[in-house]
Short mmCIF file of C-alpha atoms in Angstrom, two decimals:
data_model
loop_
_atom_site.label_atom_id
_atom_site.label_comp_id
_atom_site.label_asym_id
_atom_site.label_seq_id
_atom_site.Cartn_x
_atom_site.Cartn_y
_atom_site.Cartn_z
CA MET A 246 -61.08 -30.56 -1.14
CA VAL A 247 -57.37 -29.95 -1.57
CA GLU A 248 -55.29 -30.90 1.37
CA PRO A 249 -52.48 -28.58 2.40
CA THR A 250 -49.06 -29.94 1.60
CA ALA A 251 -46.68 -30.37 4.44
CA ARG A 252 -43.53 -28.26 4.30
CA LEU A 253 -40.38 -29.85 5.43
CA ALA A 254 -38.04 -27.57 7.31
CA PRO A 255 -34.40 -27.94 6.28
CA SER A 256 -32.30 -29.69 8.84
CA PRO A 257 -29.84 -27.67 10.94
CA ALA A 258 -26.98 -29.43 9.14
CA ILE A 259 -28.25 -28.25 5.75
CA LEU A 260 -28.69 -24.72 7.06
CA LEU A 261 -25.17 -24.71 8.52
CA GLY A 262 -23.77 -26.10 5.27
CA ALA A 263 -25.52 -23.42 3.23
CA LEU A 264 -24.27 -20.74 5.61
CA ALA A 265 -20.71 -22.11 5.35
CA LEU A 266 -20.89 -22.05 1.54
CA LEU A 267 -22.18 -18.49 1.60
CA ALA A 268 -19.41 -17.40 3.98
CA ALA A 269 -16.73 -19.14 1.89
CA GLY A 270 -18.04 -17.51 -1.27
CA THR A 271 -18.05 -14.11 0.39
CA ILE A 272 -14.51 -14.54 1.70
CA GLY A 273 -13.35 -15.70 -1.74
CA LEU A 274 -14.98 -12.71 -3.40
CA LEU A 275 -13.38 -10.30 -0.92
CA ALA A 276 -9.96 -11.92 -1.37
CA THR A 277 -10.26 -11.70 -5.15
CA ARG A 278 -11.34 -8.10 -4.92
CA ALA A 279 -8.41 -7.24 -2.62
CA TRP A 280 -5.99 -8.97 -4.99
CA LEU A 281 -7.36 -7.09 -8.00
CA SER A 282 -7.23 -3.83 -6.06
CA ALA A 283 -3.57 -4.50 -5.16
CA GLN A 284 -2.75 -5.30 -8.80
CA GLU A 285 -4.48 -2.12 -9.97
CA GLY A 286 -2.60 -0.15 -7.33
CA MET A 287 0.72 -1.56 -8.58
CA ALA A 288 -0.14 -0.70 -12.19
CA VAL A 289 -1.12 2.86 -11.25
CA ALA A 290 2.02 3.28 -9.16
CA ARG A 291 4.21 2.09 -12.05
CA ALA A 292 2.48 4.48 -14.44
CA LEU A 293 2.80 7.45 -12.05
CA THR A 294 6.46 6.97 -11.20
CA GLY A 295 8.08 4.94 -13.96
CA GLY A 296 9.44 2.75 -11.17
CA ASP A 297 9.18 -0.91 -10.27
CA PRO A 298 7.74 -1.50 -6.78
CA ALA A 299 9.17 -5.04 -6.72
CA ARG A 300 12.70 -3.61 -6.43
CA ALA A 301 11.86 -1.32 -3.51
CA PRO A 302 12.09 -3.70 -0.49
CA ALA A 303 15.79 -4.35 -1.17
CA LEU A 304 16.36 -0.60 -1.57
CA LEU A 305 14.51 0.18 1.66
CA ASN A 306 16.83 -2.27 3.41
CA ARG A 307 19.97 -1.00 1.68
CA TYR A 308 19.30 2.62 2.60
CA GLY A 309 18.18 1.84 6.15
CA CYS A 310 14.70 3.34 5.81
CA GLY A 311 13.33 1.09 8.57
CA GLY A 312 15.69 2.70 11.08
CA CYS A 313 13.58 5.86 11.00
CA HIS A 314 10.25 4.64 9.58
CA THR A 315 7.88 1.86 10.54
CA ILE A 316 7.27 -0.15 7.40
CA PRO A 317 4.38 -2.58 7.82
CA GLY A 318 5.27 -6.04 6.59
CA MET A 319 9.03 -5.48 6.75
CA ALA A 320 10.86 -7.24 9.55
CA GLY A 321 12.86 -4.89 11.78
CA ALA A 322 11.47 -1.76 10.15
CA ASP A 323 10.06 -0.16 13.28
CA GLY A 324 11.65 3.28 13.40
CA GLN A 325 9.82 6.07 15.17
CA VAL A 326 11.50 9.18 13.70
CA GLY A 327 9.57 9.54 10.42
CA PRO A 328 6.00 8.67 9.53
CA VAL A 329 4.75 5.12 9.04
CA LEU A 330 5.25 4.25 5.37
CA ARG A 331 1.75 3.28 4.29
CA THR A 332 -1.11 5.06 2.56
CA LEU A 333 1.25 7.70 1.15
CA ARG A 334 -0.84 8.04 -2.00
CA GLN A 335 -3.74 9.26 0.16
CA ARG A 336 -1.76 12.10 1.71
CA VAL A 337 -2.04 15.63 0.37
CA TYR A 338 1.52 16.63 1.24
CA ILE A 339 4.94 15.04 1.48
CA ALA A 340 7.02 16.19 4.44
CA GLY A 341 4.21 18.47 5.56
CA SER A 342 4.35 21.04 2.77
CA LEU A 343 5.38 19.56 -0.59
CA PRO A 344 2.39 18.68 -2.83
CA ASN A 345 2.12 14.91 -3.12
CA THR A 346 3.04 14.22 -6.74
CA ALA A 347 5.29 11.47 -8.07
CA PRO A 348 7.99 13.89 -9.30
CA ASN A 349 7.99 15.66 -5.93
CA LEU A 350 8.23 12.39 -4.03
CA VAL A 351 11.15 11.16 -6.15
CA ALA A 352 12.95 14.50 -5.77
CA PHE A 353 12.34 14.48 -2.01
CA LEU A 354 13.68 10.94 -1.65
CA VAL A 355 16.85 11.91 -3.52
CA ASP A 356 17.45 15.21 -1.73
CA PRO A 357 15.09 15.88 1.20
CA GLN A 358 17.25 18.74 2.49
CA ARG A 359 16.55 20.69 -0.70
CA PHE A 360 12.89 20.91 0.27
CA ARG A 361 13.17 20.93 4.07
CA PRO A 362 16.64 21.98 5.22
CA ARG A 363 15.86 21.05 8.83
CA SER A 364 14.30 17.71 7.98
CA ALA A 365 15.44 14.69 9.94
CA MET A 366 15.34 12.81 6.62
CA PRO A 367 18.98 12.41 5.56
CA VAL A 368 20.41 12.47 2.07
CA THR A 369 20.99 8.73 1.66
CA GLY A 370 22.66 8.61 -1.72
CA ILE A 371 19.66 6.97 -3.38
CA SER A 372 19.65 7.55 -7.14
CA ALA A 373 16.69 8.99 -9.04
CA ASP A 374 16.01 5.58 -10.64
CA GLU A 375 16.04 3.88 -7.25
CA ALA A 376 13.84 6.63 -5.82
CA ARG A 377 11.30 5.98 -8.61
CA ASP A 378 11.19 2.31 -7.52
CA VAL A 379 10.67 3.30 -3.88
CA ALA A 380 8.05 5.89 -4.87
CA ALA A 381 6.18 3.24 -6.91
CA TRP A 382 6.22 0.92 -3.91
CA LEU A 383 4.99 3.67 -1.58
CA TYR A 384 2.16 4.62 -3.94
CA ALA A 385 1.18 0.97 -4.46
CA ARG A 386 0.55 0.45 -0.74
#
């Protein structure tokens, strides 16, 4: 007759350790995935606009964008006049009626009054090259 073998249950410490490893692995995977997604977003934004998103934060400060817009992650950029500057690439329109394309965004940043004469968005003096950098940054977010 074959005797049944006894099964040892894993200790609570082993179970907790295994759970901690699984959680750490999951968090690491999610962080890596978010980083890759951000890098892909930057590459796409550069390709769409011809701009460099790394130059945009200084430009946003120089032209006072945070006085009218809330810009997540930028200290003091908590304006309430214009929209929050995030997820712009997911919007269908810029300024409510202009199709959301990179050339339209750059042109709007340079001369918003051309597209919406009654817009609260002022002509800031930003150049087309600088506007491409800001557009790349906006699309990368």
